[in-house]
Short mmCIF file of C-alpha atoms and ligand atoms in Angstrom, two decimals:
data_model
loop_
_atom_site.label_atom_id
_atom_site.label_comp_id
_atom_site.label_asym_id
_atom_site.label_seq_id
_atom_site.Cartn_x
_atom_site.Cartn_y
_atom_site.Cartn_z
CA MET A 1 -24.24 -3.63 -12.49
CA HIS A 2 -24.22 -1.13 -9.47
CA THR A 3 -25.44 1.81 -9.40
CA THR A 4 -23.27 5.25 -10.91
CA SER A 5 -20.12 5.02 -9.36
CA THR A 6 -19.20 1.89 -10.67
CA THR A 7 -17.65 2.87 -14.09
CA HIS A 8 -16.16 0.55 -16.84
CA GLY A 9 -16.28 2.66 -19.68
CA ASP A 10 -16.28 1.35 -23.19
CA GLY A 11 -13.20 -0.42 -23.62
CA MET A 12 -12.61 -0.57 -20.01
CA LYS A 13 -11.88 -4.13 -18.80
CA LEU A 14 -13.59 -5.51 -15.66
CA PRO A 15 -11.37 -6.57 -12.66
CA PRO A 16 -10.46 -9.93 -13.34
CA LEU A 17 -12.71 -11.22 -9.49
CA ILE A 18 -15.75 -9.04 -11.00
CA ARG A 19 -15.69 -11.02 -14.20
CA ARG A 20 -15.17 -13.85 -12.34
CA PHE A 21 -18.16 -12.91 -9.91
CA PRO A 22 -20.87 -11.04 -11.89
CA GLY A 23 -22.42 -10.63 -8.02
CA ILE A 24 -19.98 -8.88 -6.44
CA GLY A 25 -20.37 -6.93 -9.41
CA ASP A 26 -23.45 -5.61 -8.62
CA ALA A 27 -23.39 -5.46 -4.43
CA ILE A 28 -20.22 -3.79 -4.24
CA PRO A 29 -19.28 0.08 -6.32
CA HIS A 30 -16.14 -0.46 -7.64
CA ARG A 31 -14.28 2.66 -10.08
CA SER A 32 -11.46 2.04 -12.04
CA LEU A 33 -8.69 4.53 -10.87
CA GLY A 34 -5.31 2.76 -11.92
CA SER A 35 -3.41 0.99 -15.09
CA PHE A 36 -4.17 -2.38 -14.97
CA PRO A 37 -3.12 -5.94 -14.76
CA THR A 38 0.28 -4.17 -13.55
CA PRO A 39 3.32 -5.86 -15.46
CA VAL A 40 5.16 -8.15 -13.95
CA GLU A 41 8.70 -8.80 -14.63
CA ARG A 42 12.17 -11.24 -14.35
CA MET A 43 14.37 -10.11 -12.27
CA GLU A 44 17.19 -11.85 -13.87
CA THR A 45 20.46 -10.34 -12.72
CA LEU A 46 18.97 -10.31 -8.65
CA GLY A 47 17.63 -13.87 -9.05
CA GLY A 48 21.48 -14.63 -10.50
CA ARG A 49 22.88 -12.67 -7.35
CA LEU A 50 20.30 -14.48 -5.18
CA GLY A 51 20.98 -17.52 -6.62
CA ILE A 52 17.07 -17.86 -7.68
CA GLY A 53 16.11 -19.45 -11.03
CA SER A 54 12.76 -18.03 -10.84
CA LEU A 55 12.71 -14.89 -9.29
CA HIS A 56 9.64 -12.27 -10.54
CA VAL A 57 8.84 -8.42 -9.79
CA LYS A 58 4.97 -7.62 -9.91
CA ARG A 59 5.36 -3.70 -10.51
CA ASP A 60 2.54 -2.82 -8.51
CA ASP A 61 3.90 0.13 -8.06
CA ALA A 62 3.02 1.08 -11.69
CA SER A 63 -0.22 0.50 -10.55
CA GLY A 64 -1.24 4.48 -11.54
CA HIS A 65 -0.50 7.80 -12.90
CA PRO A 66 -1.03 10.36 -10.64
CA TYR A 67 0.47 8.60 -7.61
CA GLY A 68 1.10 4.37 -7.79
CA GLY A 69 1.90 1.84 -5.25
CA ASN A 70 -0.62 -0.66 -2.85
CA LYS A 71 -2.86 1.59 -2.05
CA VAL A 72 -4.41 1.66 -5.81
CA ARG A 73 -6.35 -0.67 -6.01
CA LYS A 74 -7.90 -0.50 -2.42
CA LEU A 75 -9.14 3.11 -3.44
CA GLU A 76 -9.85 1.16 -6.22
CA PHE A 77 -13.00 0.17 -3.97
CA LEU A 78 -12.96 2.93 -0.65
CA LEU A 79 -13.37 5.98 -3.02
CA ALA A 80 -15.86 4.10 -5.15
CA GLU A 81 -18.34 3.39 -1.73
CA ALA A 82 -17.20 7.37 -1.46
CA LEU A 83 -19.27 8.02 -4.21
CA ASP A 84 -21.70 5.82 -3.96
CA GLN A 85 -23.00 7.74 -0.74
CA GLY A 86 -22.50 10.92 -2.02
CA ARG A 87 -19.93 12.04 -0.82
CA LYS A 88 -17.79 15.61 -1.10
CA ARG A 89 -14.97 14.79 1.53
CA VAL A 90 -13.02 12.09 2.63
CA ILE A 91 -10.58 11.62 5.88
CA THR A 92 -7.54 9.08 6.20
CA PHE A 93 -4.68 9.24 8.72
CA GLY A 94 -1.36 7.85 9.22
CA GLY A 95 2.44 8.90 10.10
CA ALA A 96 3.42 12.29 8.57
CA GLY A 97 4.92 10.30 6.07
CA SER A 98 2.33 8.35 5.56
CA ASN A 99 2.19 6.53 1.24
CA HIS A 100 -2.30 5.62 1.81
CA ALA A 101 -2.73 9.44 3.13
CA LEU A 102 -0.95 10.58 -0.61
CA ALA A 103 -2.65 7.84 -2.47
CA THR A 104 -5.90 9.08 -0.79
CA SER A 105 -5.52 12.11 -1.47
CA ALA A 106 -3.76 12.42 -5.12
CA TRP A 107 -6.76 9.74 -6.10
CA ALA A 108 -9.78 11.70 -4.49
CA ARG A 109 -8.45 14.69 -6.62
CA GLU A 110 -8.91 12.86 -9.39
CA THR A 111 -12.36 11.76 -8.69
CA GLY A 112 -13.56 15.28 -7.38
CA LEU A 113 -13.18 14.46 -3.29
CA SER A 114 -11.43 16.34 -0.85
CA CYS A 115 -9.42 14.71 1.23
CA THR A 116 -8.15 15.59 4.99
CA ALA A 117 -5.64 13.27 6.38
CA ILE A 118 -4.86 13.28 10.12
CA LEU A 119 -0.92 13.04 10.52
CA LEU A 120 0.96 11.55 13.34
CA PRO A 121 4.99 11.57 14.55
CA GLN A 122 6.78 9.98 12.48
CA LEU A 123 10.34 9.08 12.62
CA ASN A 124 12.39 10.87 10.52
CA ALA A 125 13.09 9.74 6.26
CA HIS A 126 14.24 11.87 2.75
CA ALA A 127 10.21 10.13 1.87
CA VAL A 128 8.07 11.88 4.65
CA ARG A 129 9.99 14.91 3.00
CA ARG A 130 9.03 14.63 -0.45
CA ASN A 131 5.24 12.63 0.38
CA LEU A 132 4.31 16.39 2.89
CA LEU A 133 5.23 18.97 -0.61
CA MET A 134 3.58 16.59 -2.41
CA HIS A 135 0.28 17.51 -0.29
CA LEU A 136 1.30 20.60 0.28
CA ARG A 137 1.19 20.45 -3.96
CA LEU A 138 -2.42 18.98 -3.86
CA GLY A 139 -3.27 20.73 -1.43
CA THR A 140 -4.52 18.37 1.05
CA ASP A 141 -6.51 19.36 3.85
CA LEU A 142 -3.87 18.56 7.01
CA VAL A 143 -4.36 18.15 10.35
CA PRO A 144 -1.37 17.25 12.54
CA CYS A 145 -1.86 14.85 15.55
CA PRO A 146 0.12 14.38 18.28
CA SER A 147 -0.40 10.51 18.99
CA PHE A 148 -2.62 7.59 18.14
CA SER A 149 -4.85 8.20 20.92
CA ARG A 150 -5.46 11.09 20.67
CA MET A 151 -5.83 10.08 16.51
CA ARG A 152 -10.34 8.81 17.57
CA LEU A 153 -11.32 12.20 18.93
CA LYS A 154 -8.93 13.78 15.90
CA THR A 155 -10.78 12.74 13.64
CA MET A 156 -14.80 13.14 15.16
CA THR A 157 -14.51 16.11 15.95
CA GLU A 158 -12.41 17.10 12.24
CA SER A 159 -15.43 15.06 10.57
CA VAL A 160 -18.40 17.10 13.04
CA LYS A 161 -16.20 20.62 11.68
CA ARG A 162 -16.94 19.10 8.10
CA ARG A 163 -20.82 18.33 8.06
CA ILE A 164 -21.25 22.14 9.83
CA LEU A 165 -18.71 23.92 7.19
CA GLU A 166 -19.89 22.15 4.06
CA GLY A 167 -23.01 20.51 4.92
CA ARG A 168 -21.84 16.66 4.93
CA ALA A 169 -20.04 14.14 6.34
CA PRO A 170 -16.65 13.20 4.85
CA SER A 171 -16.67 9.13 4.59
CA VAL A 172 -14.16 8.00 6.86
CA ILE A 173 -11.26 6.02 5.04
CA PRO A 174 -9.39 3.49 7.65
CA MET A 175 -6.13 3.97 7.62
CA GLY A 176 -3.55 2.14 5.58
CA GLY A 177 -7.02 1.42 2.76
CA THR A 178 -7.79 -1.40 5.13
CA SER A 179 -11.38 -2.56 5.91
CA PRO A 180 -12.26 -5.55 4.18
CA LEU A 181 -14.42 -3.06 1.51
CA GLY A 182 -10.19 -2.33 0.93
CA THR A 183 -9.01 -5.85 0.78
CA LEU A 184 -11.16 -6.53 -2.04
CA GLY A 185 -8.32 -4.48 -4.08
CA TYR A 186 -5.09 -7.47 -3.12
CA VAL A 187 -8.01 -10.29 -3.73
CA ASN A 188 -8.89 -9.29 -6.85
CA ALA A 189 -4.51 -9.17 -7.47
CA GLY A 190 -4.47 -12.54 -6.50
CA PHE A 191 -7.17 -13.55 -9.37
CA GLU A 192 -4.77 -11.05 -11.24
CA LEU A 193 -2.00 -12.70 -10.65
CA ALA A 194 -3.53 -16.29 -11.55
CA ASP A 195 -4.98 -14.87 -15.26
CA GLN A 196 -1.14 -13.41 -15.22
CA ILE A 197 0.00 -16.79 -14.63
CA GLU A 198 -1.87 -18.98 -16.78
CA ALA A 199 -0.62 -16.48 -19.62
CA GLY A 200 2.54 -17.78 -18.91
CA LEU A 201 4.20 -14.85 -18.49
CA LEU A 202 5.38 -16.55 -14.74
CA PRO A 203 5.86 -19.83 -13.50
CA ALA A 204 3.06 -20.35 -10.76
CA PRO A 205 5.13 -18.35 -7.37
CA ASP A 206 6.18 -20.88 -4.91
CA ILE A 207 6.49 -17.93 -2.54
CA ILE A 208 5.49 -14.65 -2.73
CA PHE A 209 7.51 -12.02 -0.32
CA LEU A 210 5.86 -8.56 0.54
CA PRO A 211 4.81 -6.31 3.35
CA LEU A 212 3.31 -6.90 6.10
CA GLY A 213 1.53 -2.89 6.97
CA THR A 214 -2.00 -2.74 7.95
CA MET A 215 -2.57 -6.06 6.51
CA GLY A 216 -5.28 -5.63 3.70
CA THR A 217 -2.38 -6.48 0.93
CA ALA A 218 -1.10 -9.43 1.80
CA VAL A 219 -4.36 -11.03 3.44
CA GLY A 220 -6.35 -9.62 0.24
CA LEU A 221 -3.76 -11.32 -1.94
CA ALA A 222 -3.59 -14.76 0.59
CA LEU A 223 -7.25 -15.11 0.07
CA GLY A 224 -7.23 -14.21 -3.87
CA ALA A 225 -4.50 -16.53 -4.26
CA ALA A 226 -6.34 -19.28 -2.53
CA ALA A 227 -9.88 -18.28 -4.10
CA ALA A 228 -7.92 -18.67 -7.04
CA GLY A 229 -6.60 -22.16 -6.71
CA LEU A 230 -2.79 -21.28 -6.62
CA PRO A 231 -0.52 -23.49 -5.02
CA SER A 232 1.75 -19.94 -3.19
CA ARG A 233 2.49 -19.33 0.01
CA ILE A 234 2.51 -15.64 0.99
CA ALA A 235 5.72 -14.52 3.32
CA ALA A 236 4.08 -11.22 4.96
CA VAL A 237 7.11 -9.23 5.99
CA ARG A 238 6.07 -7.93 8.88
CA VAL A 239 7.40 -3.58 9.27
CA VAL A 240 5.03 -2.68 11.86
CA ASP A 241 4.01 -3.52 15.88
CA ASN A 242 2.68 -6.56 16.33
CA SER A 243 0.07 -5.71 18.42
CA LEU A 244 -1.27 -4.34 14.72
CA ALA A 245 -1.05 -6.57 12.41
CA ASN A 246 -0.20 -10.79 14.41
CA MET A 247 -2.17 -14.10 13.04
CA ASP A 248 -5.05 -13.17 14.55
CA ASN A 249 -5.91 -10.12 13.57
CA ALA A 250 -4.81 -11.90 9.53
CA ARG A 251 -7.47 -14.82 10.49
CA ALA A 252 -10.00 -11.79 11.61
CA LEU A 253 -9.44 -9.85 8.63
CA PHE A 254 -9.26 -13.25 6.54
CA ARG A 255 -12.69 -14.26 6.92
CA ALA A 256 -14.86 -10.56 7.19
CA THR A 257 -13.33 -9.94 3.59
CA ASN A 258 -14.16 -13.75 2.81
CA ASP A 259 -17.57 -12.86 4.04
CA LEU A 260 -18.22 -9.63 2.32
CA LEU A 261 -17.29 -10.97 -0.91
CA ALA A 262 -19.88 -15.12 -0.21
CA ASP A 263 -22.33 -12.16 0.97
CA ALA A 264 -21.98 -10.78 -2.75
CA ASP A 265 -21.83 -13.58 -4.30
CA PRO A 266 -22.25 -17.42 -2.82
CA THR A 267 -20.67 -19.10 -5.60
CA PHE A 268 -17.06 -17.54 -4.72
CA GLY A 269 -17.46 -20.09 -1.31
CA THR A 270 -15.61 -20.19 1.80
CA HIS A 271 -12.05 -19.71 1.56
CA GLU A 272 -9.19 -20.44 5.24
CA LEU A 273 -6.43 -18.65 5.80
CA SER A 274 -3.72 -22.03 6.75
CA PRO A 275 -0.36 -21.29 8.49
CA ASP A 276 1.76 -23.14 6.09
CA ARG A 277 0.21 -20.33 3.71
CA PHE A 278 0.81 -17.46 5.05
CA MET A 279 3.45 -16.66 7.57
CA ILE A 280 4.62 -13.82 9.04
CA GLU A 281 8.02 -12.67 8.91
CA GLU A 282 9.32 -11.20 11.81
CA ASP A 283 12.88 -10.79 12.17
CA PHE A 284 13.23 -7.39 9.75
CA PHE A 285 11.01 -5.01 11.66
CA GLY A 286 13.56 -3.10 14.08
CA GLY A 287 11.98 -2.15 16.45
CA MET A 288 9.73 0.81 15.23
CA TYR A 289 7.05 1.78 12.01
CA GLY A 290 9.67 4.06 10.22
CA ARG A 291 12.37 2.53 12.16
CA HIS A 292 15.18 2.26 8.88
CA THR A 293 16.88 -0.95 8.98
CA LYS A 294 20.61 -1.55 7.15
CA GLU A 295 19.79 -4.76 5.63
CA GLY A 296 16.55 -2.79 4.30
CA LEU A 297 18.99 -0.48 3.36
CA ALA A 298 21.28 -2.81 1.89
CA ALA A 299 18.39 -4.08 0.08
CA VAL A 300 17.42 -1.17 -1.14
CA ASP A 301 20.69 -0.39 -2.94
CA LEU A 302 20.56 -3.72 -4.35
CA ILE A 303 18.16 -4.07 -6.42
CA ARG A 304 18.83 -0.54 -7.21
CA GLU A 305 21.94 -1.52 -8.83
CA THR A 306 20.55 -4.96 -10.62
CA GLU A 307 17.67 -4.36 -11.11
CA LYS A 308 17.14 -0.43 -11.40
CA ILE A 309 13.72 -0.73 -9.49
CA GLU A 310 13.59 1.84 -6.08
CA LEU A 311 12.08 1.85 -3.17
CA GLU A 312 11.87 2.74 0.26
CA GLY A 313 13.30 2.18 4.05
CA THR A 314 10.73 2.01 5.66
CA TYR A 315 8.30 -0.96 3.78
CA THR A 316 9.84 -2.46 0.52
CA GLY A 317 12.79 -2.51 1.23
CA LYS A 318 12.32 -4.57 4.47
CA ALA A 319 10.37 -7.41 2.03
CA LEU A 320 13.20 -7.81 0.11
CA ALA A 321 15.31 -7.53 2.93
CA ALA A 322 13.60 -11.10 3.98
CA LEU A 323 13.58 -11.96 0.55
CA ILE A 324 17.26 -12.14 0.24
CA ALA A 325 18.11 -13.94 3.79
CA HIS A 326 15.61 -16.94 2.30
CA ALA A 327 17.73 -16.39 -0.65
CA GLU A 328 21.25 -16.48 1.77
CA ARG A 329 19.43 -19.26 3.48
CA GLY A 330 19.76 -21.09 0.35
CA ILE A 331 16.14 -21.99 0.80
CA LEU A 332 15.01 -20.77 -2.19
CA ALA A 333 17.09 -21.89 -4.54
CA GLY A 334 15.10 -24.31 -7.02
CA LYS A 335 12.40 -21.96 -6.36
CA SER A 336 9.76 -20.12 -8.36
CA VAL A 337 10.35 -16.22 -6.07
CA LEU A 338 7.45 -13.26 -6.96
CA PHE A 339 8.19 -9.86 -5.00
CA VAL A 340 5.03 -7.62 -5.52
CA ASN A 341 6.73 -4.03 -5.13
CA THR A 342 4.02 -2.54 -3.48
CA TYR A 343 5.83 1.35 -3.71
CA ASN A 344 5.07 4.26 -5.95
CA SER A 345 7.44 4.61 -8.88
CA ARG A 346 6.03 7.87 -10.61
CA ASP A 347 8.42 9.94 -9.41
CA PHE A 348 6.98 13.09 -9.02
CA SER A 349 9.65 15.24 -7.68
CA PRO A 350 9.07 17.97 -10.26
CA ASP A 351 6.09 19.12 -9.00
CA ILE A 352 7.44 19.34 -5.86
CA ALA A 353 10.10 21.45 -6.90
CA GLY A 354 10.68 24.72 -5.72
CA LEU A 355 7.91 23.82 -2.69
CA ASP A 356 8.44 26.27 0.14
CA TRP A 357 8.11 23.68 3.28
CA ARG A 358 6.98 26.55 5.69
CA ARG A 359 3.89 26.83 4.33
CA LEU A 360 2.70 23.48 5.30
CA PRO A 361 0.90 23.27 8.55
CA LYS A 362 3.96 24.46 12.13
CA ALA A 363 3.71 20.81 13.40
CA PHE A 364 5.40 19.17 10.45
CA HIS A 365 8.61 22.04 9.77
CA ARG A 366 10.53 19.27 12.19
CA TYR A 367 10.57 17.08 8.98
CA PHE A 368 12.40 19.43 7.63
CA GLU A 369 14.97 21.54 9.84
CA ASN A 370 15.60 18.26 11.93
CA ASP A 371 18.11 16.10 9.44
CA VAL A 372 17.09 12.06 8.75
CA GLN A 373 17.24 9.36 11.21
CA ARG A 374 20.81 8.12 11.03
CA VAL A 375 20.24 4.95 9.07
CA ASP A 376 18.79 6.98 5.73
CA ARG A 377 21.29 9.58 5.74
CA GLU A 378 24.46 6.80 6.06
CA PHE A 379 22.79 5.38 2.34
CA ALA A 380 21.37 7.71 1.20
CA GLY A 381 24.53 10.02 -0.64
CA ARG A 382 22.36 9.23 -3.97
CA GLY A 383 21.95 12.72 -3.96
CA GLU A 384 18.23 12.24 -3.72
CA ASP A 385 16.96 14.57 -1.73
C1 LIG B 401 0.68 0.82 2.88
C2 LIG B 401 2.52 0.27 2.90
C3 LIG B 401 2.71 -1.71 2.48
C4 LIG B 401 1.33 -1.55 3.82
O1 LIG B 401 0.40 -2.07 2.84
P1 LIG B 401 -1.06 -2.47 4.45
O2 LIG B 401 -1.97 -3.82 3.20
O3 LIG B 401 -0.95 -2.34 4.79
O4 LIG B 401 -0.72 -4.18 4.90
C5 LIG B 401 3.13 -1.54 1.87
N1 LIG B 401 4.79 -1.00 1.18
C6 LIG B 401 4.31 0.06 0.82
C7 LIG B 401 4.64 0.66 0.12
C8 LIG B 401 2.72 1.22 1.16
O5 LIG B 401 2.92 1.97 1.19
#
């Protein structure tokens, strides 16, 4: 077993990936943070509505307290490495409303690490406001950054500043938690899903829908599914610019993640990201990261009404819109379909109630002074703000 930071205390079950390939557990630190396996549930009402016989949801939204969603699986590896290296602080980045930055701050705190989040401008939404307020509650060190091109410089200066102030360099966590190391979290999810299929909790999915951002989630799941022998195709619904999310980058990440695993445990083997098992859905992006679409927000409303599940407009609404569009074309009728809910469902509104946004750094005030984007406004007449 690896060093102090690999903590699987008494009764704590090993992640299925490490159980199957002990060499991985020996070589790569992992720290249990979330609640796994996440449940799979049948969505009978929504499935009926869409004419899909077998529609399930994997509840990665419920992956843990204080904050769930897809980033928890990645952070189990990323924060374990930071702790293993004796770091005291992590630095990460994202848009102003980044779920990743929030998840990193929340889980860093749980493990005794401090967190600096370098945040870029993004389109306004209710979810952006909520996440910024939660940073205030968590005490994240928030650093506004005007543009993507300045982010590298900003990270370097923050890193040097902390090194001088705190006597050690912080650990830099990549955007979206996506590096080969972070992606292991979703390779593990593929094995977790295979176990749930074997236990009879759901049929092997013919097709799995999920959002495609920095790609660690979809690519990790594709590798995990291939390695676990699942027949599933992945429909990865692109929600960021195609200069970031594309087949070439997906292949490179797949290969680098596979190499990391095979170096740690050669019995893991070598797998291929085949284009008929991994499809990038291009038609639901809406032209800009964080820009809500009518189809996306209609999907958010439909799953709330039928299954009482809360999604959002930047990632999960667009992924579900793709699933709905496929169903409407009649191509999912006899299929077994899985939707991965990657969006945190833990309601933290009690934690942010009464917080004054004026205590945020000035650059973030505009998200509270200005209105949310129009489509969010129209669809959000639901008293959620
Ligand atoms: C970050 C995020 C994603 C995208 O995951 P990637 O691994 O970056 O592709 C999907 N859904 C939600 C809710 C997210 O916060």
